[in-house]
């Protein structure tokens, strides 16, 4: 429901004043929902309210939790709208049709067939992003197909698949080698034995590669992601098709149990959750989901460890710090700059156009998290954490105050450290860019009034655009005829646990050989 990652590039000089007459869209979580939320193809929808001039409009509506673009999911329903039986049935049919054509089990079975083929027969269709079995070749005859897919390629699906580029719904930003290796090394140094990867396919992949490579490296990984292309490469116990905005497992109870078992293994010892959600996503639904995963982990705890917290790395831009801390007050933001392969703007240090604004938020004690000294990070004794090279300890604030990696300077009237480009304005009574126009609340976000980002990167703006469009469309609509795309019906195929285990072993044998 919000700004795509790319717009973050526009977040440059954040102001610090809000605008009272702002509008946008907010998610509401009714404490006592009268009715369960209706379902779209992406699971339960979320309840939204439009906020105009700081006031909530009274009519609330349901919309898709995952898709920030109507083109991807056009679900819209007023909260108080009554639907006819016929429309409900049509919606149900539509939801069914939108599911992936193959069940999770069928995907796993196809993978096993695929790895039994001799190399020259192992083809991958780039257009359909699909591993092909000989019986599929004919249908992809005119597509661009690559052959000789090796075991090495199968182990690195994030390189074989192209990153999804749909800016609004599912832009995939894959960790650069530097960051991914750092994370894997860190997780191992911290002694974790299981990593729940929520929206981190490349990290999942690297953990598995490392475990194959290095017998001493003993970490298991489970990937939860909405990108079901990954289901072609992993067995059911290492990938679940999942929506992190509503904690929805597309493959139902069996998948939920995979996740539960993973979290609760060893009485919950040794597990960490690492997540890198789309930045456009709203923080609150993510927090609600993560609390559900935490609760799932907690169920498996013994009484005497009830005070413990599930270790979490939440990777997100630094200007969401206050939002994340609202939901997870024990979290601390690390100085480490997370960077991405396919994001030209955000490269570490001086090579990219800008320094990456993406950080790690965590409840792991920051003094245990050693940041690479070869990149200039150093330990601040007073703060008891590693900080970036230019981040200086301010004696007035009693902390290393820089958020963006540059050296910040203390402003006495404001009683805090501010960005180097800011100067104190006596007219406004606060720090701002020297060329700001006094009195105008231009620096803060025009949409939501928050001070830590601009309109162009407001987490609410895309949502409000989408909703305005949706509302307009809804009003126009006289008869509701759903367009139905004909895709294959999903077949429910339950495999027994033992069969599954056998298949897993076969796959494992292959990938380890
Ligand atoms: N840096 C990570 C990828 C982060 S990009 C890595 O290299 O491993 C965001 C990821 O979240 C993508 O893999 C995307 O498919 C996934 N994602 C996007 N929306 C999601 C949703 N609603 N539920 C679950 N995963 C989602
Ligand atoms: Zn949807
Ligand atoms: Zn310090
Ligand atoms: Zn200071
Ligand atoms: Zn000031």
Short mmCIF file of C-alpha atoms and ligand atoms in Angstrom, two decimals:
data_model
loop_
_atom_site.label_atom_id
_atom_site.label_comp_id
_atom_site.label_asym_id
_atom_site.label_seq_id
_atom_site.Cartn_x
_atom_site.Cartn_y
_atom_site.Cartn_z
CA UNK A 1 0.00 0.00 0.00
CA UNK A 2 2.69 2.47 -0.58
CA UNK A 3 5.74 3.90 -2.12
CA UNK A 4 7.83 1.52 -4.14
CA UNK A 5 11.41 1.04 -3.07
CA UNK A 6 12.64 3.12 -5.94
CA UNK A 7 10.95 6.24 -4.71
CA UNK A 8 13.12 6.03 -1.65
CA UNK A 9 15.78 7.64 -3.76
CA UNK A 10 13.80 10.82 -3.38
CA UNK A 11 14.20 10.77 0.37
CA UNK A 12 17.06 13.07 0.72
CA UNK A 13 16.65 15.86 3.11
CA UNK A 14 13.97 15.07 5.57
CA UNK A 15 12.32 17.94 7.27
CA UNK A 16 11.02 17.89 10.74
CA UNK A 17 7.64 19.49 10.63
CA UNK A 18 4.34 17.86 9.96
CA UNK A 19 1.49 19.17 7.96
CA UNK A 20 -1.77 19.13 9.83
CA UNK A 21 -4.13 19.03 6.86
CA UNK A 22 -2.87 15.82 5.39
CA UNK A 23 -4.64 12.88 3.87
CA UNK A 24 -3.86 9.29 3.22
CA UNK A 25 -4.98 5.78 3.92
CA UNK A 26 -4.51 3.80 7.07
CA UNK A 27 -5.02 0.18 7.98
CA UNK A 28 -7.29 -0.48 10.89
CA UNK A 29 -7.14 -3.53 13.07
CA UNK A 30 -10.48 -3.70 14.84
CA UNK A 31 -9.86 -5.17 18.29
CA UNK A 32 -13.08 -7.09 18.05
CA UNK A 33 -13.89 -7.61 14.39
CA UNK A 34 -17.57 -8.29 13.85
CA UNK A 35 -16.92 -10.36 10.75
CA UNK A 36 -13.83 -11.99 9.36
CA UNK A 37 -12.21 -10.07 6.52
CA UNK A 38 -13.25 -11.18 3.03
CA UNK A 39 -10.68 -13.09 1.02
CA UNK A 40 -8.88 -12.06 -2.14
CA UNK A 41 -6.47 -14.36 -4.00
CA UNK A 42 -3.80 -13.27 -1.49
CA UNK A 43 -5.68 -14.37 1.60
CA UNK A 44 -7.63 -12.22 4.06
CA UNK A 45 -7.89 -8.60 2.97
CA UNK A 46 -7.10 -5.69 5.27
CA UNK A 47 -9.52 -3.06 6.48
CA UNK A 48 -8.58 0.47 5.43
CA UNK A 49 -9.82 3.91 6.21
CA UNK A 50 -9.24 7.07 4.24
CA UNK A 51 -7.93 9.92 6.29
CA UNK A 52 -8.72 13.42 5.08
CA UNK A 53 -7.36 16.54 6.69
CA UNK A 54 -6.40 14.43 9.67
CA UNK A 55 -9.95 13.12 10.06
CA UNK A 56 -10.98 9.55 9.40
CA UNK A 57 -13.74 9.13 6.89
CA UNK A 58 -16.47 6.99 8.29
CA UNK A 59 -16.80 4.48 5.51
CA UNK A 60 -14.11 1.85 5.72
CA UNK A 61 -13.28 -0.71 3.09
CA UNK A 62 -11.40 -3.93 2.48
CA UNK A 63 -8.55 -4.16 -0.01
CA UNK A 64 -5.73 -6.55 -0.82
CA UNK A 65 -3.00 -6.78 1.80
CA UNK A 66 -0.19 -7.60 -0.59
CA UNK A 67 -0.77 -5.69 -3.80
CA UNK A 68 -0.18 -2.00 -3.98
CA UNK A 69 -1.42 -1.82 -7.53
CA UNK A 70 -4.98 -2.41 -8.66
CA UNK A 71 -3.63 -4.15 -11.72
CA UNK A 72 -2.29 -6.91 -9.52
CA UNK A 73 -5.34 -7.34 -7.35
CA UNK A 74 -8.41 -5.22 -7.72
CA UNK A 75 -10.26 -6.40 -4.65
CA UNK A 76 -12.44 -3.70 -3.18
CA UNK A 77 -15.37 -3.95 -0.81
CA UNK A 78 -16.96 -1.45 1.52
CA UNK A 79 -17.00 -2.67 5.08
CA UNK A 80 -20.79 -2.43 5.24
CA UNK A 81 -21.41 -3.73 1.73
CA UNK A 82 -23.63 -6.78 1.40
CA UNK A 83 -22.79 -9.09 -1.45
CA UNK A 84 -25.23 -11.37 -3.24
CA UNK A 85 -24.71 -15.12 -3.14
CA UNK A 86 -23.90 -15.03 -6.82
CA UNK A 87 -21.15 -12.47 -6.35
CA UNK A 88 -19.70 -14.32 -3.42
CA UNK A 89 -19.60 -17.51 -5.47
CA UNK A 90 -17.97 -15.68 -8.37
CA UNK A 91 -15.38 -14.23 -6.03
CA UNK A 92 -14.63 -17.63 -4.57
CA UNK A 93 -14.17 -19.05 -8.06
CA UNK A 94 -11.94 -16.14 -9.00
CA UNK A 95 -9.78 -16.67 -5.92
CA UNK A 96 -9.41 -20.34 -6.82
CA UNK A 97 -8.42 -19.54 -10.38
CA UNK A 98 -5.76 -17.11 -9.27
CA UNK A 99 -3.88 -19.70 -7.28
CA UNK A 100 -0.73 -21.14 -8.85
CA UNK A 101 -1.62 -23.90 -11.31
CA UNK A 102 0.41 -26.50 -9.44
CA UNK A 103 0.16 -27.43 -5.81
CA UNK A 104 3.22 -27.28 -3.62
CA UNK A 105 3.44 -31.08 -3.73
CA UNK A 106 3.21 -31.20 -7.50
CA UNK A 107 6.00 -28.66 -7.74
CA UNK A 108 8.23 -30.75 -5.53
CA UNK A 109 7.47 -33.82 -7.63
CA UNK A 110 8.33 -31.97 -10.83
CA UNK A 111 11.62 -30.89 -9.34
CA UNK A 112 12.53 -34.49 -8.59
CA UNK A 113 11.71 -35.51 -12.14
CA UNK A 114 13.76 -32.62 -13.41
CA UNK A 115 16.91 -33.53 -11.54
CA UNK A 116 16.73 -37.06 -12.85
CA UNK A 117 17.02 -35.81 -16.43
CA UNK A 118 20.42 -35.85 -18.09
CA UNK A 119 21.93 -32.37 -18.35
CA UNK A 120 21.13 -31.73 -22.05
CA UNK A 121 17.45 -32.30 -21.35
CA UNK A 122 17.26 -29.87 -18.48
CA UNK A 123 15.68 -26.74 -19.82
CA UNK A 124 14.38 -23.57 -18.28
CA UNK A 125 11.91 -21.23 -19.96
CA UNK A 126 12.95 -17.66 -19.32
CA UNK A 127 9.68 -16.22 -20.46
CA UNK A 128 7.57 -18.42 -18.17
CA UNK A 129 10.27 -18.60 -15.48
CA UNK A 130 9.75 -22.32 -15.31
CA UNK A 131 11.80 -25.49 -15.25
CA UNK A 132 10.57 -27.60 -18.16
CA UNK A 133 10.02 -31.31 -18.36
CA UNK A 134 10.20 -32.89 -21.84
CA UNK A 135 6.40 -32.97 -22.05
CA UNK A 136 6.36 -29.16 -21.64
CA UNK A 137 8.82 -28.38 -24.42
CA UNK A 138 6.29 -28.15 -27.18
CA UNK A 139 4.30 -25.47 -25.37
CA UNK A 140 7.39 -23.32 -24.92
CA UNK A 141 8.74 -23.88 -28.42
CA UNK A 142 8.60 -20.22 -29.30
CA UNK A 143 9.86 -18.92 -25.99
CA UNK A 144 13.39 -18.21 -25.02
CA UNK A 145 14.57 -21.41 -23.40
CA UNK A 146 17.97 -22.08 -21.87
CA UNK A 147 19.38 -25.57 -21.57
CA UNK A 148 21.91 -27.53 -19.57
CA UNK A 149 20.64 -26.33 -16.24
CA UNK A 150 23.29 -27.53 -13.81
CA UNK A 151 23.01 -28.51 -10.17
CA UNK A 152 24.86 -25.30 -9.37
CA UNK A 153 22.21 -23.25 -11.14
CA UNK A 154 19.43 -25.11 -9.37
CA UNK A 155 21.02 -24.22 -6.08
CA UNK A 156 20.99 -20.54 -6.95
CA UNK A 157 17.43 -19.88 -8.11
CA UNK A 158 17.74 -16.17 -7.28
CA UNK A 159 20.25 -15.95 -10.12
CA UNK A 160 18.29 -18.09 -12.55
CA UNK A 161 15.02 -16.25 -12.01
CA UNK A 162 14.86 -12.62 -12.93
CA UNK A 163 14.06 -10.35 -10.01
CA UNK A 164 10.41 -9.32 -10.04
CA UNK A 165 10.29 -5.72 -11.03
CA UNK A 166 6.75 -4.79 -10.46
CA UNK A 167 7.52 -1.63 -8.62
CA UNK A 168 4.36 -1.40 -6.65
CA UNK A 169 3.63 -4.91 -5.59
CA UNK A 170 6.65 -7.04 -5.65
CA UNK A 171 9.90 -5.36 -6.44
CA UNK A 172 12.68 -7.72 -5.49
CA UNK A 173 15.92 -6.26 -4.31
CA UNK A 174 18.47 -8.98 -3.85
CA UNK A 175 21.29 -8.60 -1.37
CA UNK A 176 24.67 -7.79 -2.81
CA UNK A 177 27.29 -10.44 -2.24
CA UNK A 178 28.93 -8.26 0.42
CA UNK A 179 25.78 -8.00 2.50
CA UNK A 180 24.69 -11.59 2.05
CA UNK A 181 28.07 -12.96 3.12
CA UNK A 182 28.12 -10.60 6.07
CA UNK A 183 24.69 -11.79 7.20
CA UNK A 184 25.54 -15.47 6.87
CA UNK A 185 28.80 -14.98 8.78
CA UNK A 186 27.03 -13.00 11.47
CA UNK A 187 24.25 -15.56 11.94
CA UNK A 188 26.82 -18.27 12.28
CA UNK A 189 29.03 -16.27 14.66
CA UNK A 190 25.98 -15.59 16.84
CA UNK A 191 25.46 -19.34 17.08
CA UNK A 192 22.09 -19.64 15.38
CA UNK A 193 21.17 -23.04 13.98
CA UNK A 194 17.91 -22.17 12.23
CA UNK A 195 16.96 -19.12 10.18
CA UNK A 196 13.38 -18.29 9.25
CA UNK A 197 13.84 -16.26 6.09
CA UNK A 198 10.77 -14.09 5.52
CA UNK A 199 11.12 -12.48 2.09
CA UNK A 200 14.87 -13.15 1.89
CA UNK A 201 15.31 -15.73 -0.90
CA UNK A 202 18.94 -14.91 -1.54
CA UNK A 203 19.91 -15.27 2.10
CA UNK A 204 18.06 -18.61 2.22
CA UNK A 205 19.97 -19.74 -0.82
CA UNK A 206 23.36 -18.74 0.54
CA UNK A 207 22.76 -20.45 3.88
CA UNK A 208 21.92 -23.67 2.06
CA UNK A 209 24.95 -23.39 -0.21
CA UNK A 210 27.21 -22.80 2.75
CA UNK A 211 25.76 -25.78 4.60
CA UNK A 212 26.57 -27.99 1.60
CA UNK A 213 30.05 -26.58 1.29
CA UNK A 214 31.21 -26.50 4.83
CA UNK A 215 30.50 -29.37 7.15
CA UNK A 216 31.16 -27.22 10.21
CA UNK A 217 28.51 -24.74 9.15
CA UNK A 218 25.34 -26.10 10.63
CA UNK A 219 22.43 -23.80 9.88
CA UNK A 220 19.05 -24.77 8.45
CA UNK A 221 16.82 -22.33 6.66
CA UNK A 222 13.13 -22.06 5.83
CA UNK A 223 12.00 -19.49 3.27
CA UNK A 224 8.58 -17.84 3.44
CA UNK A 225 7.90 -15.71 0.36
CA UNK A 226 5.04 -14.64 -1.87
CA UNK A 227 7.06 -15.38 -4.99
CA UNK A 228 5.86 -18.86 -5.82
CA UNK A 229 8.44 -19.32 -8.59
CA UNK A 230 10.69 -20.48 -5.77
CA UNK A 231 8.44 -23.49 -5.16
CA UNK A 232 10.01 -25.11 -8.23
CA UNK A 233 13.38 -25.33 -6.51
CA UNK A 234 12.62 -26.27 -2.93
CA UNK A 235 10.90 -29.12 -1.16
CA UNK A 236 7.94 -28.41 1.12
CA UNK A 237 10.12 -28.22 4.23
CA UNK A 238 12.29 -25.40 2.94
CA UNK A 239 9.85 -23.09 1.18
CA UNK A 240 6.31 -21.94 1.96
CA UNK A 241 4.30 -19.71 -0.33
CA UNK A 242 3.39 -17.01 2.15
CA UNK A 243 1.98 -13.50 2.43
CA UNK A 244 3.71 -11.52 5.15
CA UNK A 245 1.09 -8.76 5.22
CA UNK A 246 -1.60 -11.05 6.55
CA UNK A 247 0.29 -14.15 7.75
CA UNK A 248 -1.40 -16.21 5.07
CA UNK A 249 -0.03 -19.60 4.02
CA UNK A 250 -1.24 -20.25 0.49
CA UNK A 251 -0.96 -24.00 0.97
CA UNK A 252 -3.03 -24.10 4.10
CA UNK A 253 -2.48 -26.01 7.27
CA UNK A 254 0.30 -28.28 6.03
CA UNK A 255 2.49 -25.26 5.27
CA UNK A 256 1.63 -23.57 8.55
CA UNK A 257 2.75 -26.74 10.33
CA UNK A 258 6.06 -26.69 8.47
CA UNK A 259 6.64 -23.20 9.82
CA UNK A 260 5.49 -24.08 13.33
CA UNK A 261 7.71 -27.15 13.50
CA UNK A 262 10.66 -25.13 12.30
CA UNK A 263 10.17 -22.41 14.92
CA UNK A 264 9.51 -24.82 17.76
CA UNK A 265 12.29 -27.31 17.09
CA UNK A 266 14.70 -27.68 20.06
CA UNK A 267 12.12 -25.92 22.25
CA UNK A 268 12.61 -22.84 20.13
CA UNK A 269 16.33 -22.61 20.86
CA UNK A 270 18.74 -21.41 18.19
CA UNK A 271 16.25 -19.88 15.80
CA UNK A 272 16.19 -16.35 14.37
CA UNK A 273 13.83 -14.63 11.97
CA UNK A 274 15.36 -12.49 9.24
CA UNK A 275 13.04 -10.38 7.12
CA UNK A 276 13.48 -7.83 4.33
CA UNK A 277 9.96 -6.74 3.43
CA UNK A 278 9.06 -4.52 0.49
CA UNK A 279 9.67 -0.99 1.75
CA UNK A 280 6.40 0.18 0.36
CA UNK A 281 4.56 -2.05 2.78
CA UNK A 282 2.85 -0.59 5.77
CA UNK A 283 4.69 -1.19 9.01
CA UNK A 284 1.69 -2.09 11.12
CA UNK A 285 0.46 -5.14 9.21
CA UNK A 286 4.04 -6.40 9.14
CA UNK A 287 4.35 -5.91 12.89
CA UNK A 288 1.06 -7.76 13.41
CA UNK A 289 2.37 -10.66 11.31
CA UNK A 290 5.72 -10.79 13.07
CA UNK A 291 3.93 -10.87 16.41
CA UNK A 292 2.00 -13.89 15.17
CA UNK A 293 5.23 -15.64 14.22
CA UNK A 294 6.65 -14.72 17.63
CA UNK A 295 3.56 -16.18 19.30
CA UNK A 296 3.97 -19.38 17.29
CA UNK A 297 7.56 -19.65 18.48
CA UNK A 298 6.51 -18.90 22.08
CA UNK A 299 3.99 -21.75 22.16
CA UNK A 300 6.91 -24.13 21.91
CA UNK A 301 8.78 -22.58 24.84
CA UNK A 302 8.94 -24.01 28.30
CA UNK A 303 7.45 -21.94 31.15
CA UNK A 304 10.76 -20.78 32.59
CA UNK A 305 11.92 -19.22 29.35
CA UNK A 306 8.73 -17.21 28.86
CA UNK A 307 10.62 -13.93 29.22
CA UNK A 308 12.78 -14.65 26.18
CA UNK A 309 12.28 -12.93 22.87
CA UNK A 310 12.49 -14.48 19.44
CA UNK A 311 15.65 -12.99 17.90
CA UNK A 312 14.78 -10.92 14.84
CA UNK A 313 16.61 -9.03 12.11
CA UNK A 314 14.18 -6.68 10.39
CA UNK A 315 15.85 -5.03 7.41
CA UNK A 316 14.29 -1.67 6.56
CA UNK A 317 15.22 1.97 5.79
CA UNK A 318 16.47 4.02 8.72
CA UNK A 319 13.71 6.60 8.45
CA UNK A 320 11.22 3.97 9.60
CA UNK A 321 13.05 3.74 12.91
CA UNK A 322 10.40 5.46 15.00
CA UNK A 323 7.62 3.38 13.42
CA UNK A 324 9.38 0.10 14.05
CA UNK A 325 10.26 1.05 17.62
CA UNK A 326 6.60 1.84 18.24
CA UNK A 327 5.80 -1.81 17.70
CA UNK A 328 9.07 -3.31 18.92
CA UNK A 329 10.49 -1.05 21.63
CA UNK A 330 13.31 -3.44 22.44
CA UNK A 331 14.75 -3.15 18.93
CA UNK A 332 17.90 -1.26 18.13
CA UNK A 333 18.95 0.05 14.74
CA UNK A 334 22.41 -0.97 13.62
CA UNK A 335 24.69 1.25 11.54
CA UNK A 336 25.44 -1.47 9.00
CA UNK A 337 24.45 -0.39 5.49
CA UNK A 338 22.55 -3.14 3.72
CA UNK A 339 23.01 -3.02 0.00
CA UNK A 340 21.55 -4.63 -3.05
CA UNK A 341 22.66 -6.06 -6.36
CA UNK A 342 19.96 -4.68 -8.54
CA UNK A 343 19.58 -1.30 -6.94
CA UNK A 344 21.89 1.17 -8.62
CA UNK A 345 21.09 3.87 -6.12
CA UNK A 346 21.88 2.00 -2.99
CA UNK A 347 25.33 0.67 -3.02
CA UNK A 348 27.54 0.62 -0.05
CA UNK A 349 29.88 3.53 0.53
CA UNK A 350 31.05 5.63 -2.35
CA UNK A 351 30.49 3.26 -5.26
CA UNK A 352 26.74 3.75 -5.47
CA UNK A 353 25.14 7.05 -6.23
CA UNK A 354 23.99 7.27 -2.66
CA UNK A 355 24.76 5.49 0.51
CA UNK A 356 22.18 2.88 1.24
CA UNK A 357 19.54 4.02 3.75
CA UNK A 358 18.71 0.41 4.61
CA UNK A 359 19.58 -0.87 8.07
CA UNK A 360 19.07 -3.84 10.37
CA UNK A 361 16.64 -3.49 13.26
CA UNK A 362 17.17 -6.10 15.92
CA UNK A 363 16.58 -7.26 19.46
CA UNK A 364 19.92 -9.07 19.52
CA UNK A 365 22.18 -7.05 21.87
CA UNK A 366 24.08 -4.69 19.53
CA UNK A 367 27.41 -5.18 21.34
CA UNK A 368 27.36 -8.77 20.08
CA UNK A 369 27.05 -7.67 16.49
CA UNK A 370 30.50 -7.04 15.11
CA UNK A 371 30.46 -4.88 12.00
CA UNK A 372 33.32 -5.25 9.50
CA UNK A 373 36.28 -3.06 10.45
CA UNK A 374 37.64 -3.26 6.90
CA UNK A 375 34.60 -1.17 5.92
CA UNK A 376 35.38 1.37 8.60
CA UNK A 377 32.94 0.32 11.29
CA UNK A 378 34.32 0.68 14.80
CA UNK A 379 33.15 0.00 18.33
CA UNK A 380 31.85 2.88 20.46
CA UNK A 381 32.55 2.00 24.07
CA UNK A 382 30.01 4.49 25.38
CA UNK A 383 27.19 3.27 23.14
CA UNK A 384 28.31 -0.35 23.35
CA UNK A 385 27.73 -0.89 19.68
CA UNK A 386 29.55 -0.77 16.37
CA UNK A 387 29.05 2.46 14.47
CA UNK A 388 29.99 3.68 11.02
CA UNK A 389 33.25 5.48 10.37
CA UNK A 390 31.94 9.03 10.45
CA UNK A 391 29.35 8.56 13.14
CA UNK A 392 30.68 10.53 16.10
CA UNK A 393 29.71 10.20 19.70
CA UNK A 394 27.95 13.41 20.73
CA UNK A 395 28.61 14.24 24.36
CA UNK A 396 25.42 16.33 24.60
CA UNK A 397 23.15 13.63 23.25
CA UNK A 398 25.30 10.94 24.83
CA UNK A 399 25.07 8.77 21.77
CA UNK A 400 26.43 8.24 18.30
CA UNK A 401 23.70 10.17 16.56
CA UNK A 402 24.19 9.83 12.81
CA UNK A 403 21.50 7.85 11.06
CA UNK A 404 22.72 8.10 7.51
CA UNK A 405 26.44 7.49 7.93
CA UNK A 406 27.47 11.11 7.56
CA UNK A 407 28.79 13.16 10.47
CA UNK A 408 25.92 14.96 12.18
CA UNK A 409 26.34 18.07 14.27
CA UNK A 410 24.73 19.08 17.51
CA UNK A 411 22.26 21.98 17.56
CA UNK A 412 21.86 23.52 20.99
CA UNK A 413 18.50 25.27 20.49
CA UNK A 414 17.04 22.02 19.08
CA UNK A 415 18.80 19.97 21.74
CA UNK A 416 19.70 17.28 19.27
CA UNK A 417 22.06 16.36 16.49
CA UNK A 418 20.99 17.21 12.97
CA UNK A 419 22.14 16.46 9.45
CA UNK A 420 25.25 18.30 8.31
CA UNK A 421 23.32 20.14 5.61
CA UNK A 422 20.92 21.73 8.10
CA UNK A 423 21.25 25.03 9.91
CA UNK A 424 19.19 26.40 12.70
CA UNK A 425 16.48 28.82 11.55
CA UNK A 426 15.40 31.27 14.23
CA UNK A 427 12.19 32.11 12.36
CA UNK A 428 11.05 28.52 12.32
CA UNK A 429 12.64 27.71 15.63
CA UNK A 430 14.15 24.56 14.26
CA UNK A 431 16.82 23.22 11.97
CA UNK A 432 16.18 23.00 8.25
CA UNK A 433 17.89 23.20 4.90
CA UNK A 434 19.30 26.72 4.40
CA UNK A 435 17.05 27.34 1.37
CA UNK A 436 13.77 26.36 3.05
CA UNK A 437 10.97 28.89 2.98
CA UNK A 438 10.17 29.97 6.50
CA UNK A 439 6.83 29.08 7.99
CA UNK A 440 5.92 26.70 5.21
CA UNK A 441 5.51 23.19 6.48
CA UNK A 442 7.17 21.93 3.34
CA UNK A 443 9.80 19.81 4.89
CA UNK A 444 7.58 17.25 6.50
CA UNK A 445 5.51 14.79 4.55
CA UNK A 446 2.65 16.50 2.81
CA UNK A 447 0.51 13.41 2.91
CA UNK A 448 0.75 12.06 6.42
CA UNK A 449 2.54 14.87 8.22
CA UNK A 450 5.30 12.66 9.49
CA UNK A 451 8.61 14.42 9.67
CA UNK A 452 10.94 11.68 8.61
CA UNK A 453 10.16 11.43 4.92
CA UNK A 454 8.75 13.41 2.02
CA UNK A 455 5.53 13.03 0.09
CA UNK A 456 7.23 11.20 -2.75
CA UNK A 457 8.23 8.41 -0.43
CA UNK A 458 5.27 8.47 1.90
CA UNK A 459 4.30 4.95 2.85
CA UNK A 460 0.71 6.02 2.48
CA UNK A 461 0.63 7.79 -0.81
CA UNK A 462 0.48 4.88 -3.19
CA UNK A 463 -2.22 3.40 -1.07
CA UNK A 464 -4.27 6.53 -1.26
CA UNK A 465 -3.79 6.72 -5.02
CA UNK A 466 -4.86 3.15 -5.40
CA UNK A 467 -7.80 3.67 -3.15
CA UNK A 468 -8.97 6.83 -4.84
CA UNK A 469 -8.90 4.97 -8.09
CA UNK A 470 -10.68 2.04 -6.52
CA UNK A 471 -13.33 4.23 -5.01
CA UNK A 472 -13.88 5.99 -8.32
CA UNK A 473 -14.14 2.73 -10.15
CA UNK A 474 -16.47 1.29 -7.59
CA UNK A 475 -18.75 4.26 -7.98
CA UNK A 476 -18.80 3.93 -11.76
CA UNK A 477 -19.51 0.30 -11.68
CA UNK A 478 -23.12 -0.57 -12.33
CA UNK A 479 -23.02 -4.29 -12.72
CA UNK A 480 -20.18 -6.25 -11.37
CA UNK A 481 -18.80 -8.65 -13.86
CA UNK A 482 -15.62 -10.24 -12.79
CA UNK A 483 -13.12 -11.03 -15.41
CA UNK A 484 -12.00 -14.54 -15.04
CA UNK A 485 -8.82 -15.77 -16.48
CA UNK A 486 -8.81 -19.40 -17.31
CA UNK A 487 -5.96 -21.07 -15.56
CA UNK A 488 -5.71 -24.61 -14.51
CA UNK A 489 -7.60 -25.54 -11.42
CA UNK A 490 -5.45 -26.16 -8.44
CA UNK A 491 -5.61 -29.77 -7.54
CA UNK A 492 -5.38 -30.76 -3.97
CA UNK A 493 -2.97 -33.55 -3.65
CA UNK A 494 -2.04 -34.69 -0.21
CA UNK A 495 1.11 -36.66 0.13
CA UNK A 496 1.83 -38.65 3.20
CA UNK A 497 4.61 -37.43 5.42
CA UNK A 498 6.76 -40.46 4.73
CA UNK A 499 6.51 -40.06 0.99
CA UNK A 500 7.48 -36.49 1.40
CA UNK A 501 10.45 -37.41 3.49
CA UNK A 502 11.66 -39.91 0.92
CA UNK A 503 11.44 -37.35 -1.82
CA UNK A 504 13.29 -34.88 0.29
CA UNK A 505 16.10 -37.34 0.76
CA UNK A 506 16.31 -37.93 -2.96
CA UNK A 507 16.53 -34.23 -3.63
CA UNK A 508 19.10 -33.81 -0.93
CA UNK A 509 21.23 -36.62 -2.25
CA UNK A 510 21.19 -35.03 -5.65
CA UNK A 511 22.03 -31.55 -4.52
CA UNK A 512 24.82 -32.79 -2.30
CA UNK A 513 26.41 -34.96 -4.93
N1 LIG B 1 17.05 -8.77 -0.03
C1 LIG B 1 16.29 -9.99 -0.07
C2 LIG B 1 15.08 -9.82 -0.96
C3 LIG B 1 14.17 -8.69 -0.50
S1 LIG B 1 13.04 -8.14 -1.74
C4 LIG B 1 17.20 -11.12 -0.55
O1 LIG B 1 18.12 -10.84 -1.29
O2 LIG B 1 17.01 -12.28 -0.17
C5 LIG B 1 11.51 -8.48 -0.93
C6 LIG B 1 11.14 -9.94 -0.89
O3 LIG B 1 9.87 -10.04 -0.26
C7 LIG B 1 11.00 -10.56 -2.27
O4 LIG B 1 11.58 -11.84 -2.27
C8 LIG B 1 9.50 -10.65 -2.48
O5 LIG B 1 9.11 -11.75 -3.28
C9 LIG B 1 9.01 -10.81 -1.05
N2 LIG B 1 7.65 -10.31 -0.85
C10 LIG B 1 7.05 -9.22 -1.40
N3 LIG B 1 5.80 -9.10 -0.95
C11 LIG B 1 5.58 -10.12 -0.11
C12 LIG B 1 4.47 -10.55 0.66
N4 LIG B 1 3.32 -9.89 0.66
N5 LIG B 1 4.61 -11.66 1.43
C13 LIG B 1 5.77 -12.37 1.43
N6 LIG B 1 6.85 -12.02 0.71
C14 LIG B 1 6.76 -10.90 -0.04
ZN1 LIG B 2 -5.09 -9.61 -3.38
ZN1 LIG B 3 28.68 6.49 20.88
ZN1 LIG B 4 23.98 15.89 19.81
ZN1 LIG B 5 18.18 23.65 15.40
#
